[in-house]
Amino acid sequence: MTVWEAVIGIETHVELSTESKMFCSCPADAEGEPNTACCPVCLALPGALPVPNGKAIEGILKIGLALDCDINESSIFYRKNYFYPDLPKNYQISQYTFPVCEHGHIEIDVDGASVRIGITRVHMEEDTGKSTHVGDGDGRIHGADHTLLDFNRAGIPLVEIVTEPDIRTSQEARAYGAELQRIVLALGVSDAKLEAGSMRFDVNVSVRPVGAKELGTRTETKNVNSLRSVQRTIDYEIDRQIKVLEAGGEVRLETRHWNENTGVTTSMRTKEESEDYRYFQDPDLLPLEVTPAWQSEIRSGLPELPAITRARLATLGADMIAAGVLADSSDLAALFEEAVEAGASGRAAGIWLTGEVVAYTRRSDVAVLETGLTGGRLAELTAMVEAGKLSSSAAKKVLIAVLEGEGSPEEIAESKELLQVSDITAIEAAIDHVLAENADAVDKIRGGDMKPFGFLVGQVMRQMGGRADPKVVRDLLTDRTAG
Amino acid sequence: MTGPDIADLADLTIAEAGTGLRSGDFTSTDLLAAVTKRASATEAHLHAYLTLDHEGSTRAAEAADASFAVGEDRGPLQGIPVALKDNMCTLGIETTASSKILDGWIPPYDATIVTRLKAAGAVITGKTNLDEFAMGSSTENSAYGPTRNPWNTDRVPGGSSGGSAAVTAVGSALGSFGSDTGGSIRQPAALTGLVGMKPTYGIVSRYGLIAFASSLDQIGPFSRTVEDSVLLLETISGFDPKDATSINAPVPNFGGSLGRGVSGMRIGVVTEFLNGDVIDSQIIAATRGMADKLQDAGAEIVEVSLPSTEYSLSAYYLIAPAECSSNLARFDGVRYGHRSNVEGTTEDMMSHSRAEGFGPEVIRRILLGTYALSAGYYDAFYGQAQRVRTLVRREFASAYEQVDALISPTTPTTAFAIGEKSDDPIAMYYSDLCTIPSNLAGDPAISVPIALDDAGLPIGFQVMAPALGEEVMYRVAAYVERLAGFTARASLATSEVVAP
């Protein structure tokens, strides 16, 4: 039986969150009343001309540098010609040869192993308008009786990031998408909202027998808009293509559509029907010059990238999972670093922050900065737990109260009487009391039957109102029940 | 009214009119009345205007008069009636590019050139006829009917800016603006006895000019004298942040050397354009005669061969259609312009709107350009044409290392008869033989009338200069004008139809 492997490449579109559009001064805001953020340029009125937005170029340079790309000192805008009602000029200004960025890569982590995904190119283009198909057709053009057009989105700067066909599994693809989203968010160049379409994926999948050198025929599934869907789309396509091939059929070179509800991809158009885009250099735009000085200015202004942040947090003691969660939130990461600075163990601080603290902020729908927690207080809490002053259940109660803004852990533990008693005389008094009332149990233990030991520990703890250190109780009880 | 007769005002140069306005001999309103009267008398014979903006021009003339009255002077075009080719967007005034597909379209914005003219106090009389989307050399390709030549109404005025040429030639404006992609200002200027000039690419903003071929299109002026040409160009040129191809540098001092003569200059005659197989013999003779006069005036005349010009026409007719096929894609009936009533899909609506809205020459060029850009043909056609363009540029650049300016005929023939070439596109394309190379090179060039042929039709003489070499170009052109002593006026401008 043939063993198959998949070959996967991903094209990602990221809408930049610049103030104005790519080639005109309209606000880059697609959310307003339809057709209110438009002008002669983005509506492609006769005579209107595009002028590139320098802020958008900065955005793509940040992305390209973060992905370790080479930056072309001179890059060229092309026209991609095709007719579609929501494409005002009936060509899209995009790039072809000489994109802004080329030859980069990204490291992703899959099950603890690092995988390197090559980036072929990162290029600049503009978004289209939005079509809304009205009538029977379930929102799709087939069956609709008319279409409404909104050009607010037309001309919003769009960066396209294309990988090499280096991805082999749906899990790697998902990890790639997640890491790319983290990078874009860290750079602050886009809100990268998958559900809102400001970041979206086109997934290219082919399969071939393991060991084969030649690539199989690929399909492209367009506009997949969640990480989970990326994984599901790929799993579905791999499975479908293998079935087709094993049944003696051929995979068709085609564009497919992912249906979120049915979990199935369907054919949109074969590549034979697809357009000849007649790319040519846009004569309205001069080559885009990126001087080495501009490049180094952008490079020196780059924030710390998520992979570096994760590595740094790990060296401070956070475990891999906690480091990942902390790196995704600059607020949590900052609290973590403050706590470690104030003497907390990185491991403990990481677990508290990514466990109880994240759960609390979700449950109460507050930002962590709006709570009463500080790095110093977290360090205080972990120190109390380590010193045996708080049981883990008491520590949770104290942390919630700290988050609620009730004060420092010491104050709260004090006022709520949650401090553990390590005072041996008090515990011994309780043990005396319990042993006196349970002479039978002591006899059994001394006779070699250890069953009642746990019962005695429980009785002592109860006597202490739960505030004794269980370890101390056990040690003392062991001594006192020894024959 | 103390000055000369109103009918005469329409025959003044812009410089003369400016002097009259400033000395109070007449008002801008008088000037406007004169050109309007001239238009009323001649339009039935010419069909040069598509739209006359009576209301706007009256208001602008009154505003100019008010400015003069308080001593406010916004420059040499204040109060001067000028006309615009109808491919330049004018806020609130119908702009059609002579195409049915834009019939009734009213722009919501002014082209940069219009903004500048308004700021300079110019009086915009109206919009002039052209070959549809500026594609043609005779103004016969207008969806609204042809414009006729005021020298002989059986002849074409040239094109594509034939309407702008005719109005300035006949006096229904004192100057006008056209656009020149392959000769569309210089060729009609030559055929109507005017000075017509194409600036260095990037000197005049294209924002608001309905694009034909973006890498070649330039707006430029028509005038009766070289001096007027300078005044018109000065007003409209300069960096525009709305046009990414606009040159961000101070504009040259165009008129700085107008009176300096040509003594000591080295001027090259382009030998390829003195070839009797393609150029009319009377035109060759007139061109040689003028070269001799320049030599007598102290210029050194040398023959310069530009062999790549042989391929310029072919390269142009690939590059320009390729760009137009993409530029004209936006006319799809979706957002503005003609929309077909065809039943069917959105795609059917778009394709029928285009098929119904565009004329045959426009469709021919869109098809040609689409083909030239298609996968598998790109390198052989568009790619090859771009290589020729690079070659032309290099050849001109190296020529300008040897000479200060180049001279040639502007056109292979004088004004031809209406209908004569309209069924033969290739013959029509040859009208631009001598003008296309400057567009490919991006250099400035000007046509100056120097003589009449045996049929009494004007002959144009072309002066070309390197990029941003307008000052040198105008210096030679002004001396050519002086040596030619060309004072003839279009017959219609002096006929009984315009008699007061």
PDB file of N, CA and C in Angstrom, chain A residues 156-192:
ATOM      1  N   ILE A 156      -7.655  49.343   0.686  1.00  0.00           N
ATOM      2  CA  ILE A 156      -6.973  49.170   1.987  1.00  0.00           C
ATOM      3  C   ILE A 156      -5.693  48.380   1.734  1.00  0.00           C
ATOM      4  N   PRO A 157      -4.570  48.799   2.344  1.00  0.00           N
ATOM      5  CA  PRO A 157      -3.306  48.113   2.055  1.00  0.00           C
ATOM      6  C   PRO A 157      -3.340  46.660   2.502  1.00  0.00           C
ATOM      7  N   LEU A 158      -2.837  45.811   1.636  1.00  0.00           N
ATOM      8  CA  LEU A 158      -2.853  44.379   1.880  1.00  0.00           C
ATOM      9  C   LEU A 158      -1.438  43.867   1.644  1.00  0.00           C
ATOM     10  N   VAL A 159      -0.953  43.067   2.595  1.00  0.00           N
ATOM     11  CA  VAL A 159       0.356  42.434   2.416  1.00  0.00           C
ATOM     12  C   VAL A 159       0.119  40.953   2.172  1.00  0.00           C
ATOM     13  N   GLU A 160       0.744  40.409   1.146  1.00  0.00           N
ATOM     14  CA  GLU A 160       0.605  38.974   0.895  1.00  0.00           C
ATOM     15  C   GLU A 160       1.920  38.282   1.227  1.00  0.00           C
ATOM     16  N   ILE A 161       1.828  37.233   2.042  1.00  0.00           N
ATOM     17  CA  ILE A 161       3.009  36.489   2.491  1.00  0.00           C
ATOM     18  C   ILE A 161       2.897  35.076   1.928  1.00  0.00           C
ATOM     19  N   VAL A 162       3.868  34.675   1.116  1.00  0.00           N
ATOM     20  CA  VAL A 162       3.796  33.391   0.418  1.00  0.00           C
ATOM     21  C   VAL A 162       4.900  32.473   0.935  1.00  0.00           C
ATOM     22  N   THR A 163       4.526  31.237   1.357  1.00  0.00           N
ATOM     23  CA  THR A 163       5.559  30.309   1.843  1.00  0.00           C
ATOM     24  C   THR A 163       6.071  29.454   0.699  1.00  0.00           C
ATOM     25  N   GLU A 164       7.214  28.883   0.922  1.00  0.00           N
ATOM     26  CA  GLU A 164       7.693  27.788   0.075  1.00  0.00           C
ATOM     27  C   GLU A 164       6.808  26.577   0.376  1.00  0.00           C
ATOM     28  N   PRO A 165       6.788  25.567  -0.516  1.00  0.00           N
ATOM     29  CA  PRO A 165       5.993  24.361  -0.222  1.00  0.00           C
ATOM     30  C   PRO A 165       6.713  23.480   0.788  1.00  0.00           C
ATOM     31  N   ASP A 166       6.986  24.035   1.969  1.00  0.00           N
ATOM     32  CA  ASP A 166       7.807  23.364   2.973  1.00  0.00           C
ATOM     33  C   ASP A 166       6.968  22.668   4.044  1.00  0.00           C
ATOM     34  N   ILE A 167       5.662  22.902   4.023  1.00  0.00           N
ATOM     35  CA  ILE A 167       4.822  22.402   5.109  1.00  0.00           C
ATOM     36  C   ILE A 167       4.352  20.995   4.748  1.00  0.00           C
ATOM     37  N   ARG A 168       4.373  20.083   5.738  1.00  0.00           N
ATOM     38  CA  ARG A 168       4.045  18.680   5.452  1.00  0.00           C
ATOM     39  C   ARG A 168       2.767  18.191   6.121  1.00  0.00           C
ATOM     40  N   THR A 169       2.354  18.847   7.201  1.00  0.00           N
ATOM     41  CA  THR A 169       1.159  18.370   7.908  1.00  0.00           C
ATOM     42  C   THR A 169       0.231  19.542   8.215  1.00  0.00           C
ATOM     43  N   SER A 170      -1.030  19.200   8.483  1.00  0.00           N
ATOM     44  CA  SER A 170      -2.004  20.243   8.813  1.00  0.00           C
ATOM     45  C   SER A 170      -1.634  20.905  10.143  1.00  0.00           C
ATOM     46  N   GLN A 171      -0.990  20.135  10.998  1.00  0.00           N
ATOM     47  CA  GLN A 171      -0.578  20.669  12.297  1.00  0.00           C
ATOM     48  C   GLN A 171       0.513  21.729  12.118  1.00  0.00           C
ATOM     49  N   GLU A 172       1.459  21.441  11.218  1.00  0.00           N
ATOM     50  CA  GLU A 172       2.499  22.438  10.919  1.00  0.00           C
ATOM     51  C   GLU A 172       1.874  23.694  10.320  1.00  0.00           C
ATOM     52  N   ALA A 173       0.886  23.471   9.451  1.00  0.00           N
ATOM     53  CA  ALA A 173       0.233  24.613   8.798  1.00  0.00           C
ATOM     54  C   ALA A 173      -0.427  25.502   9.836  1.00  0.00           C
ATOM     55  N   ARG A 174      -1.096  24.861  10.775  1.00  0.00           N
ATOM     56  CA  ARG A 174      -1.778  25.619  11.824  1.00  0.00           C
ATOM     57  C   ARG A 174      -0.759  26.370  12.682  1.00  0.00           C
ATOM     58  N   ALA A 175       0.334  25.676  13.021  1.00  0.00           N
ATOM     59  CA  ALA A 175       1.365  26.311  13.846  1.00  0.00           C
ATOM     60  C   ALA A 175       1.980  27.493  13.094  1.00  0.00           C
ATOM     61  N   TYR A 176       2.137  27.336  11.771  1.00  0.00           N
ATOM     62  CA  TYR A 176       2.671  28.436  10.958  1.00  0.00           C
ATOM     63  C   TYR A 176       1.736  29.638  11.012  1.00  0.00           C
ATOM     64  N   GLY A 177       0.444  29.355  10.797  1.00  0.00           N
ATOM     65  CA  GLY A 177      -0.547  30.445  10.801  1.00  0.00           C
ATOM     66  C   GLY A 177      -0.562  31.161  12.141  1.00  0.00           C
ATOM     67  N   ALA A 178      -0.492  30.377  13.215  1.00  0.00           N
ATOM     68  CA  ALA A 178      -0.545  30.965  14.560  1.00  0.00           C
ATOM     69  C   ALA A 178       0.692  31.825  14.814  1.00  0.00           C
ATOM     70  N   GLU A 179       1.857  31.321  14.409  1.00  0.00           N
ATOM     71  CA  GLU A 179       3.098  32.063  14.649  1.00  0.00           C
ATOM     72  C   GLU A 179       3.124  33.347  13.819  1.00  0.00           C
ATOM     73  N   LEU A 180       2.640  33.241  12.570  1.00  0.00           N
ATOM     74  CA  LEU A 180       2.602  34.431  11.708  1.00  0.00           C
ATOM     75  C   LEU A 180       1.671  35.488  12.319  1.00  0.00           C
ATOM     76  N   GLN A 181       0.532  35.023  12.826  1.00  0.00           N
ATOM     77  CA  GLN A 181      -0.404  35.952  13.450  1.00  0.00           C
ATOM     78  C   GLN A 181       0.246  36.636  14.664  1.00  0.00           C
ATOM     79  N   ARG A 182       0.982  35.842  15.479  1.00  0.00           N
ATOM     80  CA  ARG A 182       1.664  36.419  16.642  1.00  0.00           C
ATOM     81  C   ARG A 182       2.671  37.486  16.222  1.00  0.00           C
ATOM     82  N   ILE A 183       3.412  37.174  15.147  1.00  0.00           N
ATOM     83  CA  ILE A 183       4.437  38.124  14.679  1.00  0.00           C
ATOM     84  C   ILE A 183       3.786  39.416  14.225  1.00  0.00           C
ATOM     85  N   VAL A 184       2.723  39.290  13.428  1.00  0.00           N
ATOM     86  CA  VAL A 184       2.038  40.474  12.912  1.00  0.00           C
ATOM     87  C   VAL A 184       1.483  41.309  14.058  1.00  0.00           C
ATOM     88  N   LEU A 185       0.921  40.639  15.066  1.00  0.00           N
ATOM     89  CA  LEU A 185       0.384  41.370  16.223  1.00  0.00           C
ATOM     90  C   LEU A 185       1.507  42.042  17.006  1.00  0.00           C
ATOM     91  N   ALA A 186       2.631  41.325  17.180  1.00  0.00           N
ATOM     92  CA  ALA A 186       3.752  41.907  17.914  1.00  0.00           C
ATOM     93  C   ALA A 186       4.278  43.152  17.204  1.00  0.00           C
ATOM     94  N   LEU A 187       4.245  43.120  15.845  1.00  0.00           N
ATOM     95  CA  LEU A 187       4.743  44.260  15.070  1.00  0.00           C
ATOM     96  C   LEU A 187       3.779  45.439  15.134  1.00  0.00           C
ATOM     97  N   GLY A 188       2.505  45.144  15.477  1.00  0.00           N
ATOM     98  CA  GLY A 188       1.506  46.210  15.572  1.00  0.00           C
ATOM     99  C   GLY A 188       1.094  46.777  14.229  1.00  0.00           C
ATOM    100  N   VAL A 189       1.253  46.004  13.149  1.00  0.00           N
ATOM    101  CA  VAL A 189       0.944  46.548  11.825  1.00  0.00           C
ATOM    102  C   VAL A 189      -0.466  46.192  11.358  1.00  0.00           C
ATOM    103  N   SER A 190      -1.111  45.264  12.068  1.00  0.00           N
ATOM    104  CA  SER A 190      -2.465  44.847  11.679  1.00  0.00           C
ATOM    105  C   SER A 190      -3.167  44.316  12.907  1.00  0.00           C
ATOM    106  N   ASP A 191      -4.517  44.390  12.908  1.00  0.00           N
ATOM    107  CA  ASP A 191      -5.205  43.760  14.032  1.00  0.00           C
ATOM    108  C   ASP A 191      -5.306  42.248  13.818  1.00  0.00           C
ATOM    109  N   ALA A 192      -4.959  41.771  12.607  1.00  0.00           N
ATOM    110  CA  ALA A 192      -4.848  40.339  12.306  1.00  0.00           C
ATOM    111  C   ALA A 192      -6.023  39.523  12.824  1.00  0.00           C
TER     112      ALA A 192
END
